[in-house]
């Protein structure tokens, strides 16, 4: 998505319009309020650009790190069918990361720089991927709950004010639905299986329920970026609104499975027509974000190892391409000499 | 940890089926055009989204400047006589 070239062009033809920053900001907000989409070369406030780079790159990192907990189970999937499905899902996650890095690059930041931040440990990614996948049922619970929560977060992003991000999200949302459904199907199979299989499903639900609720981020009162992101229409619904919607959708799905949501305070509220749920352990959330979750160090170590182990492939590809270019240049020289 | 240099960016265009235009879908980094096509195939056609791929180096694309949008596109705004609906034709006249 037109990154580098267009930036160069706009510098050559710099117009430096004689309009002050306040006026530009007002016009920008007007465009947002009119539901216009902002495209890469359009004027935008620095803070808008930086907010998007932070959000899109964190999102991309989450997709990439998100391959790890499930990747652990590819060699141990119970059937060939499940293995093929899981490989496809993990490949999708890598693809989602790539779409999102593409979108981030349109804001004038290089992919290499963003990946460098992830590998250096200075970039954040979703807290959810720092939890372990102890049994096959966790793969089901991740698809059902983690991808389910991701869909809830991502559908409104398809209408995000920044065009390239919104377009990447449309593509991602189409693919996420398969992820969620394959996960729920794993849960159905286990829930209808032997008592031991059903227990596995229940334990996976117990492990993933609360971390899934934390995926929506801090409560509105404590969310420092929310208000501005809503004004810029990067965000369309508050963290708490989306979390509530997720609970309302998911509780009946758990009931269908005959599983119990691990929350003694959960109850249907006739008056509001919503499920009320218990207090989230925000201390745990903050600790996991800070790097003290059960798997933070493992995930980063695995990511760095993958990057290092792929180095020779990248170098070989580069060397081969250079050799081909040189050979093509030599050949065209020979042709010139002959003619 | 930085690699020798970042691979160039290619914009990817996909024809979803015969008879339709190639449409921009995103971008990939690749050492050369051939690898760009391979990456685009893995990234953008996992669900039969395409029958043909174009890869164009991003640095080769020249685009209009959003600041020129008025100069470029405004002159077409008041030329509504370029549209067939501008003309009043009596309803009894058919196939026109």
CSV table of C-alpha atoms in Angstrom, one decimal:
chain,number,residue,atom,x,y,z
A,1,UNK,CA,0.0,0.0,0.0
A,2,UNK,CA,1.7,3.0,-1.5
A,3,UNK,CA,4.3,3.7,1.1
A,4,UNK,CA,7.8,4.9,0.3
A,5,UNK,CA,7.4,6.2,-3.2
A,6,UNK,CA,4.5,8.5,-2.5
A,7,UNK,CA,6.2,10.0,0.5
A,8,UNK,CA,9.1,10.9,-1.7
A,9,UNK,CA,6.9,12.4,-4.3
A,10,UNK,CA,5.0,14.6,-1.8
A,11,UNK,CA,8.3,15.9,-0.5
A,12,UNK,CA,9.5,16.9,-4.0
A,13,UNK,CA,6.3,18.8,-4.7
A,14,UNK,CA,5.9,20.2,-1.3
A,15,UNK,CA,3.1,22.7,-1.2
A,16,UNK,CA,3.5,24.0,2.3
A,17,UNK,CA,0.0,25.5,2.4
A,18,UNK,CA,-0.1,28.7,4.3
A,19,UNK,CA,-2.6,27.4,6.8
A,20,UNK,CA,-1.9,27.1,10.5
A,21,UNK,CA,-1.9,23.9,12.4
A,22,UNK,CA,-5.2,24.7,14.2
A,23,UNK,CA,-7.0,25.2,10.9
A,24,UNK,CA,-5.6,22.0,9.5
A,25,UNK,CA,-6.7,20.1,12.6
A,26,UNK,CA,-10.2,21.6,12.4
A,27,UNK,CA,-10.5,20.6,8.8
A,28,UNK,CA,-9.2,17.1,9.6
A,29,UNK,CA,-11.7,16.6,12.4
A,30,UNK,CA,-14.4,17.9,10.0
A,31,UNK,CA,-13.5,15.2,7.5
A,32,UNK,CA,-13.6,12.5,10.2
A,33,UNK,CA,-17.0,13.8,11.4
A,34,UNK,CA,-18.3,13.6,7.8
A,35,UNK,CA,-17.3,9.9,7.8
A,36,UNK,CA,-14.7,10.5,5.2
A,37,UNK,CA,-11.8,8.0,5.1
A,38,UNK,CA,-8.2,9.3,5.6
A,39,UNK,CA,-5.7,7.9,3.1
A,40,UNK,CA,-1.9,7.7,3.4
A,41,UNK,CA,-1.0,10.9,1.6
A,42,UNK,CA,-3.6,13.1,3.2
A,43,UNK,CA,-2.7,15.6,5.9
A,44,UNK,CA,-3.2,14.2,9.4
A,45,UNK,CA,-2.1,15.3,12.9
A,46,UNK,CA,1.1,13.8,14.1
A,47,UNK,CA,-0.8,12.4,17.1
A,48,UNK,CA,-3.2,10.6,14.8
A,49,UNK,CA,-0.4,9.1,12.8
A,50,UNK,CA,1.5,8.0,16.0
A,51,UNK,CA,-1.7,6.5,17.6
A,52,UNK,CA,-2.3,4.5,14.4
A,53,UNK,CA,1.3,3.3,14.1
A,54,UNK,CA,1.2,2.2,17.8
A,55,UNK,CA,-2.2,0.5,17.5
A,56,UNK,CA,-1.7,-1.2,14.1
A,57,UNK,CA,1.8,-2.4,14.9
A,58,UNK,CA,0.7,-3.8,18.3
A,59,UNK,CA,-2.1,-5.5,16.4
A,60,UNK,CA,0.3,-7.0,13.9
A,61,UNK,CA,2.7,-8.2,16.6
A,62,UNK,CA,-0.3,-9.9,18.3
A,63,UNK,CA,-1.1,-11.8,15.2
A,64,UNK,CA,2.5,-12.9,14.8
A,65,UNK,CA,3.0,-13.9,18.5
A,66,UNK,CA,-0.5,-15.5,18.3
A,67,UNK,CA,0.9,-18.2,16.1
A,68,UNK,CA,3.0,-19.6,18.9
A,69,UNK,CA,0.5,-20.9,21.4
A,70,UNK,CA,-1.4,-22.8,18.7
A,71,UNK,CA,1.7,-23.7,16.7
A,72,UNK,CA,2.7,-25.8,19.7
A,73,UNK,CA,-0.2,-28.2,18.9
A,74,UNK,CA,0.3,-28.7,15.2
A,75,UNK,CA,2.4,-31.8,15.7
A,76,UNK,CA,0.0,-33.2,18.3
A,77,UNK,CA,-3.4,-32.5,16.7
A,78,UNK,CA,-5.6,-35.5,17.3
A,79,UNK,CA,-6.4,-36.2,13.6
A,80,UNK,CA,-5.1,-35.3,10.2
A,81,UNK,CA,-8.2,-33.2,9.6
A,82,UNK,CA,-7.6,-31.2,12.7
A,83,UNK,CA,-3.9,-30.8,11.9
A,84,UNK,CA,-4.7,-29.5,8.4
A,85,UNK,CA,-7.2,-27.0,9.9
A,86,UNK,CA,-4.8,-25.8,12.6
A,87,UNK,CA,-2.0,-25.3,10.0
A,88,UNK,CA,-4.4,-23.2,7.9
A,89,UNK,CA,-5.4,-21.2,11.0
A,90,UNK,CA,-1.8,-20.5,12.1
A,91,UNK,CA,-0.9,-19.5,8.5
A,92,UNK,CA,-3.9,-17.1,8.5
A,93,UNK,CA,-2.5,-15.5,11.7
A,94,UNK,CA,0.8,-14.9,10.0
A,95,UNK,CA,-1.1,-13.5,7.0
A,96,UNK,CA,-3.0,-11.1,9.3
A,97,UNK,CA,0.3,-9.9,10.7
A,98,UNK,CA,1.5,-9.2,7.2
A,99,UNK,CA,-1.7,-7.3,6.2
A,100,UNK,CA,-1.3,-5.2,9.3
A,101,UNK,CA,2.4,-4.4,8.8
A,102,UNK,CA,1.5,-3.4,5.3
A,103,UNK,CA,-1.1,-1.0,6.6
A,104,UNK,CA,1.3,0.4,9.3
A,105,UNK,CA,3.9,1.0,6.6
A,106,UNK,CA,1.6,3.4,4.8
A,107,UNK,CA,2.1,5.7,7.7
A,108,UNK,CA,5.7,6.1,6.9
A,109,UNK,CA,7.3,3.6,9.3
A,110,UNK,CA,9.3,0.6,8.0
A,111,UNK,CA,8.4,-3.0,8.7
A,112,UNK,CA,11.9,-3.8,9.7
A,113,UNK,CA,11.8,-1.1,12.4
A,114,UNK,CA,8.5,-2.4,13.8
A,115,UNK,CA,9.7,-6.0,13.8
A,116,UNK,CA,12.9,-4.8,15.5
A,117,UNK,CA,10.8,-3.2,18.3
A,118,UNK,CA,9.0,-6.5,18.8
A,119,UNK,CA,12.2,-8.5,18.9
A,120,UNK,CA,13.8,-6.0,21.2
A,121,UNK,CA,10.9,-6.4,23.6
A,122,UNK,CA,10.0,-2.7,23.5
A,123,UNK,CA,6.6,-3.2,21.6
A,124,UNK,CA,3.5,-4.5,23.2
A,125,UNK,CA,1.2,-7.3,21.9
A,126,UNK,CA,-2.0,-8.7,23.2
A,127,UNK,CA,-1.7,-10.1,26.8
A,128,UNK,CA,-3.7,-13.2,25.8
A,129,UNK,CA,-0.8,-14.9,24.1
A,130,UNK,CA,1.2,-15.1,27.2
A,131,UNK,CA,-1.0,-17.9,28.6
A,132,UNK,CA,-0.1,-21.5,28.0
A,133,UNK,CA,-1.9,-24.1,25.8
A,134,UNK,CA,-1.8,-27.1,28.2
A,135,UNK,CA,-4.2,-29.5,26.4
A,136,UNK,CA,-5.8,-29.9,23.0
A,137,UNK,CA,-9.0,-28.3,24.5
A,138,UNK,CA,-7.0,-25.1,24.8
A,139,UNK,CA,-6.8,-25.0,21.0
A,140,UNK,CA,-10.6,-25.2,20.9
A,141,UNK,CA,-11.0,-22.6,23.6
A,142,UNK,CA,-8.7,-20.2,21.8
A,143,UNK,CA,-10.7,-20.4,18.6
A,144,UNK,CA,-14.0,-20.0,20.4
A,145,UNK,CA,-13.1,-17.3,23.0
A,146,UNK,CA,-9.9,-15.6,21.8
A,147,UNK,CA,-10.8,-15.4,18.2
A,148,UNK,CA,-14.4,-14.6,19.3
A,149,UNK,CA,-13.2,-11.7,21.4
A,150,UNK,CA,-10.9,-10.6,18.5
A,151,UNK,CA,-13.9,-10.5,16.1
A,152,UNK,CA,-15.9,-8.4,18.5
A,153,UNK,CA,-13.0,-5.9,18.7
A,154,UNK,CA,-12.2,-6.1,15.0
A,155,UNK,CA,-15.6,-5.7,13.3
A,156,UNK,CA,-15.9,-2.1,14.3
A,157,UNK,CA,-12.4,-1.5,13.0
A,158,UNK,CA,-13.6,-2.3,9.5
A,159,UNK,CA,-15.1,1.2,9.7
A,160,UNK,CA,-12.0,2.8,11.1
A,161,UNK,CA,-11.3,6.3,9.8
A,162,UNK,CA,-7.9,5.3,8.4
A,163,UNK,CA,-8.5,3.6,5.0
A,164,UNK,CA,-5.6,1.1,4.8
A,165,UNK,CA,-6.3,-0.2,8.4
A,166,UNK,CA,-10.0,-0.5,7.7
A,167,UNK,CA,-9.4,-2.4,4.4
A,168,UNK,CA,-6.9,-4.8,6.2
A,169,UNK,CA,-9.6,-5.4,8.8
A,170,UNK,CA,-12.2,-6.3,6.3
A,171,UNK,CA,-9.9,-9.0,5.0
A,172,UNK,CA,-9.0,-10.2,8.5
A,173,UNK,CA,-12.6,-10.4,9.7
A,174,UNK,CA,-13.6,-12.6,6.8
A,175,UNK,CA,-11.0,-15.1,7.8
A,176,UNK,CA,-11.6,-14.9,11.6
A,177,UNK,CA,-15.0,-16.4,11.4
A,178,UNK,CA,-13.5,-19.7,10.3
A,179,UNK,CA,-11.1,-19.5,13.3
A,180,UNK,CA,-14.0,-19.1,15.8
A,181,UNK,CA,-16.2,-21.8,14.3
A,182,UNK,CA,-13.4,-24.4,14.1
A,183,UNK,CA,-12.7,-23.7,17.8
A,184,UNK,CA,-16.3,-24.0,18.8
A,185,UNK,CA,-16.5,-27.3,16.9
A,186,UNK,CA,-13.5,-28.7,18.8
A,187,UNK,CA,-15.4,-27.7,22.0
A,188,UNK,CA,-18.6,-29.4,20.9
A,189,UNK,CA,-16.7,-32.6,20.1
A,190,UNK,CA,-15.0,-32.6,23.5
A,191,UNK,CA,-18.2,-31.6,25.4
A,192,UNK,CA,-20.0,-34.5,23.8
A,193,UNK,CA,-17.2,-36.9,24.4
A,194,UNK,CA,-16.1,-39.0,27.3
A,195,UNK,CA,-16.4,-37.5,30.8
A,196,UNK,CA,-12.6,-37.0,30.7
A,197,UNK,CA,-12.9,-35.1,27.4
A,198,UNK,CA,-15.7,-32.9,28.8
A,199,UNK,CA,-13.5,-32.2,31.8
A,200,UNK,CA,-10.7,-31.1,29.5
A,201,UNK,CA,-13.1,-28.7,27.7
A,202,UNK,CA,-14.3,-27.3,31.1
A,203,UNK,CA,-10.8,-26.8,32.3
A,204,UNK,CA,-9.8,-25.0,29.1
A,205,UNK,CA,-12.8,-22.7,29.5
A,206,UNK,CA,-11.8,-22.0,33.1
A,207,UNK,CA,-8.3,-21.1,31.9
A,208,UNK,CA,-9.3,-18.8,29.0
A,209,UNK,CA,-12.5,-17.1,30.2
A,210,UNK,CA,-10.9,-14.3,32.2
A,211,UNK,CA,-7.9,-13.7,29.9
A,212,UNK,CA,-10.4,-13.4,27.0
A,213,UNK,CA,-12.4,-10.7,28.9
A,214,UNK,CA,-9.1,-8.9,29.5
A,215,UNK,CA,-8.5,-8.7,25.8
A,216,UNK,CA,-10.9,-5.8,25.5
A,217,UNK,CA,-8.5,-3.7,27.5
A,218,UNK,CA,-8.8,-1.7,30.7
A,219,UNK,CA,-12.2,-0.5,31.9
A,220,UNK,CA,-13.4,2.7,30.2
A,221,UNK,CA,-12.6,4.8,33.3
A,222,UNK,CA,-8.9,3.7,33.1
A,223,UNK,CA,-8.4,3.6,29.4
A,224,UNK,CA,-6.0,6.5,28.6
A,225,UNK,CA,-6.3,6.5,24.8
A,226,UNK,CA,-10.0,5.8,24.4
A,227,UNK,CA,-11.6,9.2,24.3
A,228,UNK,CA,-9.3,10.6,21.6
A,229,UNK,CA,-9.5,7.4,19.5
A,230,UNK,CA,-13.3,7.6,19.6
A,231,UNK,CA,-13.2,11.3,18.4
A,232,UNK,CA,-10.9,10.2,15.6
A,233,UNK,CA,-13.2,7.3,14.8
A,234,UNK,CA,-10.3,4.9,15.1
A,235,UNK,CA,-12.4,3.3,17.7
A,236,UNK,CA,-16.2,3.1,17.5
A,237,UNK,CA,-17.2,1.4,20.8
A,238,UNK,CA,-15.7,1.6,24.3
A,239,UNK,CA,-13.8,-1.4,25.8
A,240,UNK,CA,-16.6,-2.0,28.3
A,241,UNK,CA,-19.4,-2.0,25.6
A,242,UNK,CA,-17.5,-4.5,23.5
A,243,UNK,CA,-16.7,-6.7,26.6
A,244,UNK,CA,-20.4,-6.7,27.6
A,245,UNK,CA,-21.4,-7.7,24.1
A,246,UNK,CA,-18.9,-10.5,24.1
A,247,UNK,CA,-20.3,-11.9,27.4
A,248,UNK,CA,-23.9,-11.6,26.2
A,249,UNK,CA,-23.0,-13.6,23.0
A,250,UNK,CA,-20.8,-16.2,24.7
A,251,UNK,CA,-22.7,-17.3,27.8
A,252,UNK,CA,-25.5,-19.0,25.7
A,253,UNK,CA,-22.8,-20.7,23.7
A,254,UNK,CA,-21.3,-22.1,26.9
A,255,UNK,CA,-24.7,-23.3,28.0
A,256,UNK,CA,-25.2,-25.1,24.7
A,257,UNK,CA,-21.9,-26.9,25.4
A,258,UNK,CA,-23.1,-27.8,28.9
A,259,UNK,CA,-20.1,-26.0,30.3
A,260,UNK,CA,-20.0,-23.6,33.2
A,261,UNK,CA,-18.5,-20.1,33.0
A,262,UNK,CA,-16.0,-19.8,35.9
A,263,UNK,CA,-17.7,-16.7,37.4
A,264,UNK,CA,-19.9,-17.1,40.5
A,265,UNK,CA,-21.2,-13.5,40.0
A,266,UNK,CA,-22.5,-14.2,36.5
A,267,UNK,CA,-26.2,-13.7,36.2
A,268,UNK,CA,-28.8,-12.5,33.7
A,269,UNK,CA,-30.1,-9.0,34.5
A,270,UNK,CA,-33.7,-8.9,33.3
A,271,UNK,CA,-33.9,-5.1,33.7
A,272,UNK,CA,-30.9,-4.3,31.5
A,273,UNK,CA,-31.2,-7.4,29.3
A,274,UNK,CA,-27.5,-8.1,29.8
A,275,UNK,CA,-25.4,-10.6,31.8
A,276,UNK,CA,-23.8,-9.1,34.9
A,277,UNK,CA,-20.3,-10.5,35.5
A,278,UNK,CA,-17.8,-10.4,38.3
A,279,UNK,CA,-14.8,-8.1,38.7
A,280,UNK,CA,-11.8,-8.7,36.4
A,281,UNK,CA,-8.5,-9.2,38.1
A,282,UNK,CA,-6.8,-6.0,36.7
A,283,UNK,CA,-3.6,-6.7,38.7
A,284,UNK,CA,-3.1,-9.9,36.7
A,285,UNK,CA,-3.7,-8.0,33.5
A,286,UNK,CA,-1.1,-5.3,34.3
A,287,UNK,CA,1.4,-7.9,35.4
A,288,UNK,CA,1.0,-9.9,32.1
A,289,UNK,CA,1.3,-6.6,30.1
A,290,UNK,CA,4.5,-5.8,32.0
A,291,UNK,CA,6.0,-9.1,31.0
A,292,UNK,CA,5.3,-11.2,34.0
A,293,UNK,CA,2.6,-13.5,32.5
A,294,UNK,CA,3.1,-17.3,32.5
A,295,UNK,CA,4.7,-17.4,29.0
A,296,UNK,CA,6.0,-13.9,28.1
A,297,UNK,CA,9.7,-14.9,28.2
A,298,UNK,CA,9.0,-18.1,26.2
A,299,UNK,CA,7.1,-16.3,23.5
A,300,UNK,CA,9.8,-13.7,23.0
A,301,UNK,CA,12.5,-16.3,23.0
A,302,UNK,CA,10.6,-18.4,20.4
A,303,UNK,CA,10.0,-15.3,18.3
A,304,UNK,CA,13.7,-14.3,18.4
A,305,UNK,CA,14.8,-17.8,17.7
A,306,UNK,CA,12.5,-18.0,14.6
A,307,UNK,CA,13.9,-14.7,13.4
A,308,UNK,CA,17.5,-15.9,13.8
A,309,UNK,CA,16.9,-19.3,12.3
A,310,UNK,CA,15.3,-17.7,9.2
A,311,UNK,CA,18.2,-15.4,8.7
A,312,UNK,CA,20.1,-17.7,6.3
A,313,UNK,CA,17.0,-18.1,4.2
A,314,UNK,CA,16.6,-14.3,3.8
A,315,UNK,CA,20.3,-13.9,3.1
A,316,UNK,CA,20.3,-16.7,0.5
A,317,UNK,CA,17.2,-15.2,-1.2
A,318,UNK,CA,18.9,-11.9,-1.3
A,319,UNK,CA,22.2,-13.3,-2.7
A,320,UNK,CA,20.3,-15.3,-5.3
A,321,UNK,CA,18.3,-12.3,-6.5
A,322,UNK,CA,21.5,-10.2,-6.7
A,323,UNK,CA,23.2,-13.0,-8.8
A,324,UNK,CA,20.2,-13.1,-11.1
A,325,UNK,CA,20.2,-9.4,-11.6
A,326,UNK,CA,23.9,-9.4,-12.3
A,327,UNK,CA,23.6,-12.2,-14.8
A,328,UNK,CA,20.7,-10.4,-16.5
A,329,UNK,CA,22.8,-7.2,-16.7
A,330,UNK,CA,25.8,-9.1,-18.1
A,331,UNK,CA,23.7,-10.8,-20.7
A,332,UNK,CA,22.1,-7.6,-21.9
A,333,UNK,CA,25.7,-6.1,-22.2
A,334,UNK,CA,26.7,-9.1,-24.3
A,335,UNK,CA,23.7,-8.6,-26.6
A,336,UNK,CA,24.7,-4.9,-27.0
A,337,UNK,CA,28.3,-5.9,-27.9
A,338,UNK,CA,27.1,-8.5,-30.5
A,339,UNK,CA,24.6,-6.2,-32.1
B,1,UNK,CA,19.6,-7.7,14.7
B,2,UNK,CA,19.0,-5.7,11.5
B,3,UNK,CA,19.3,-7.5,8.2
B,4,UNK,CA,21.6,-6.2,5.4
B,5,UNK,CA,18.8,-4.0,4.0
B,6,UNK,CA,15.1,-4.0,3.8
B,7,UNK,CA,13.6,-5.8,0.8
B,8,UNK,CA,11.8,-3.5,-1.6
B,9,UNK,CA,8.0,-3.1,-1.3
B,10,UNK,CA,5.8,-4.3,-4.1
B,11,UNK,CA,2.1,-3.3,-4.5
B,12,UNK,CA,-0.1,-6.3,-5.3
B,13,UNK,CA,-3.1,-6.4,-7.7
B,14,UNK,CA,-5.3,-9.4,-8.0
B,15,UNK,CA,-7.8,-10.4,-10.7
B,16,UNK,CA,-10.4,-12.3,-8.8
B,17,UNK,CA,-11.8,-14.1,-11.9
B,18,UNK,CA,-11.6,-13.9,-15.6
B,19,UNK,CA,-13.4,-10.8,-17.0
B,20,UNK,CA,-12.7,-8.6,-14.0
B,21,UNK,CA,-10.0,-5.9,-13.5
B,22,UNK,CA,-6.9,-6.4,-11.3
B,23,UNK,CA,-7.6,-4.7,-8.0
B,24,UNK,CA,-5.1,-3.4,-5.4
B,25,UNK,CA,-5.1,-5.7,-2.4
B,26,UNK,CA,-2.0,-4.7,-0.4
B,27,UNK,CA,1.7,-5.0,-0.5
B,28,UNK,CA,4.6,-7.4,0.2
B,29,UNK,CA,8.3,-7.1,0.6
B,30,UNK,CA,10.4,-9.3,-1.7
B,31,UNK,CA,13.9,-9.5,-3.1
B,32,UNK,CA,12.6,-9.4,-6.6
B,33,UNK,CA,9.4,-9.5,-8.6
B,34,UNK,CA,9.3,-13.2,-8.8
B,35,UNK,CA,9.4,-13.6,-5.1
B,36,UNK,CA,6.8,-10.8,-4.8
B,37,UNK,CA,4.4,-12.9,-6.9
B,38,UNK,CA,5.1,-16.0,-4.7
B,39,UNK,CA,4.5,-14.1,-1.5
B,40,UNK,CA,1.4,-12.5,-2.9
B,41,UNK,CA,0.1,-15.9,-3.8
B,42,UNK,CA,0.6,-17.2,-0.2
B,43,UNK,CA,-0.7,-14.0,1.4
B,44,UNK,CA,-3.7,-12.9,-0.8
B,45,UNK,CA,-5.0,-16.0,-2.5
B,46,UNK,CA,-5.3,-18.6,0.3
B,47,UNK,CA,-9.1,-18.9,-0.4
B,48,UNK,CA,-9.2,-18.8,-4.2
B,49,UNK,CA,-9.4,-15.0,-4.3
B,50,UNK,CA,-7.5,-14.8,-7.6
B,51,UNK,CA,-6.6,-16.1,-11.0
B,52,UNK,CA,-3.9,-13.6,-11.8
B,53,UNK,CA,-1.5,-11.5,-9.9
B,54,UNK,CA,0.4,-8.2,-10.7
B,55,UNK,CA,3.3,-7.0,-8.6
B,56,UNK,CA,4.5,-3.5,-9.1
B,57,UNK,CA,7.4,-1.9,-7.3
B,58,UNK,CA,5.9,0.7,-4.9
B,59,UNK,CA,8.6,3.1,-5.9
B,60,UNK,CA,7.5,3.0,-9.5
B,61,UNK,CA,4.0,4.2,-8.7
B,62,UNK,CA,3.3,7.9,-9.4
B,63,UNK,CA,0.2,9.2,-7.6
B,64,UNK,CA,-1.6,12.5,-7.7
B,65,UNK,CA,-1.2,14.8,-4.7
B,66,UNK,CA,-4.3,15.1,-2.4
B,67,UNK,CA,-3.6,18.9,-2.2
B,68,UNK,CA,-4.2,19.0,-6.0
B,69,UNK,CA,-7.5,17.2,-5.7
B,70,UNK,CA,-9.6,20.4,-6.2
B,71,UNK,CA,-7.6,21.6,-9.2
B,72,UNK,CA,-7.7,18.1,-10.8
B,73,UNK,CA,-11.2,17.0,-10.1
B,74,UNK,CA,-13.3,20.1,-9.5
B,75,UNK,CA,-13.7,21.1,-13.1
B,76,UNK,CA,-15.8,18.0,-13.8
B,77,UNK,CA,-18.3,18.9,-11.1
B,78,UNK,CA,-20.4,21.4,-13.1
B,79,UNK,CA,-20.4,19.5,-16.3
B,80,UNK,CA,-23.5,17.5,-15.6
B,81,UNK,CA,-24.4,17.6,-19.3
B,82,UNK,CA,-21.9,14.8,-19.7
B,83,UNK,CA,-24.4,12.5,-18.1
B,84,UNK,CA,-27.3,11.0,-20.0
B,85,UNK,CA,-29.8,11.9,-17.2
B,86,UNK,CA,-29.2,15.6,-18.0
B,87,UNK,CA,-31.4,15.4,-21.1
B,88,UNK,CA,-35.2,15.4,-21.0
B,89,UNK,CA,-36.7,13.0,-23.5
B,90,UNK,CA,-40.5,12.5,-23.7
B,91,UNK,CA,-41.5,9.2,-22.2
B,92,UNK,CA,-43.2,8.1,-25.4
B,93,UNK,CA,-39.9,8.0,-27.2
B,94,UNK,CA,-38.5,4.5,-26.6
B,95,UNK,CA,-35.1,2.8,-26.7
B,96,UNK,CA,-33.2,6.0,-26.3
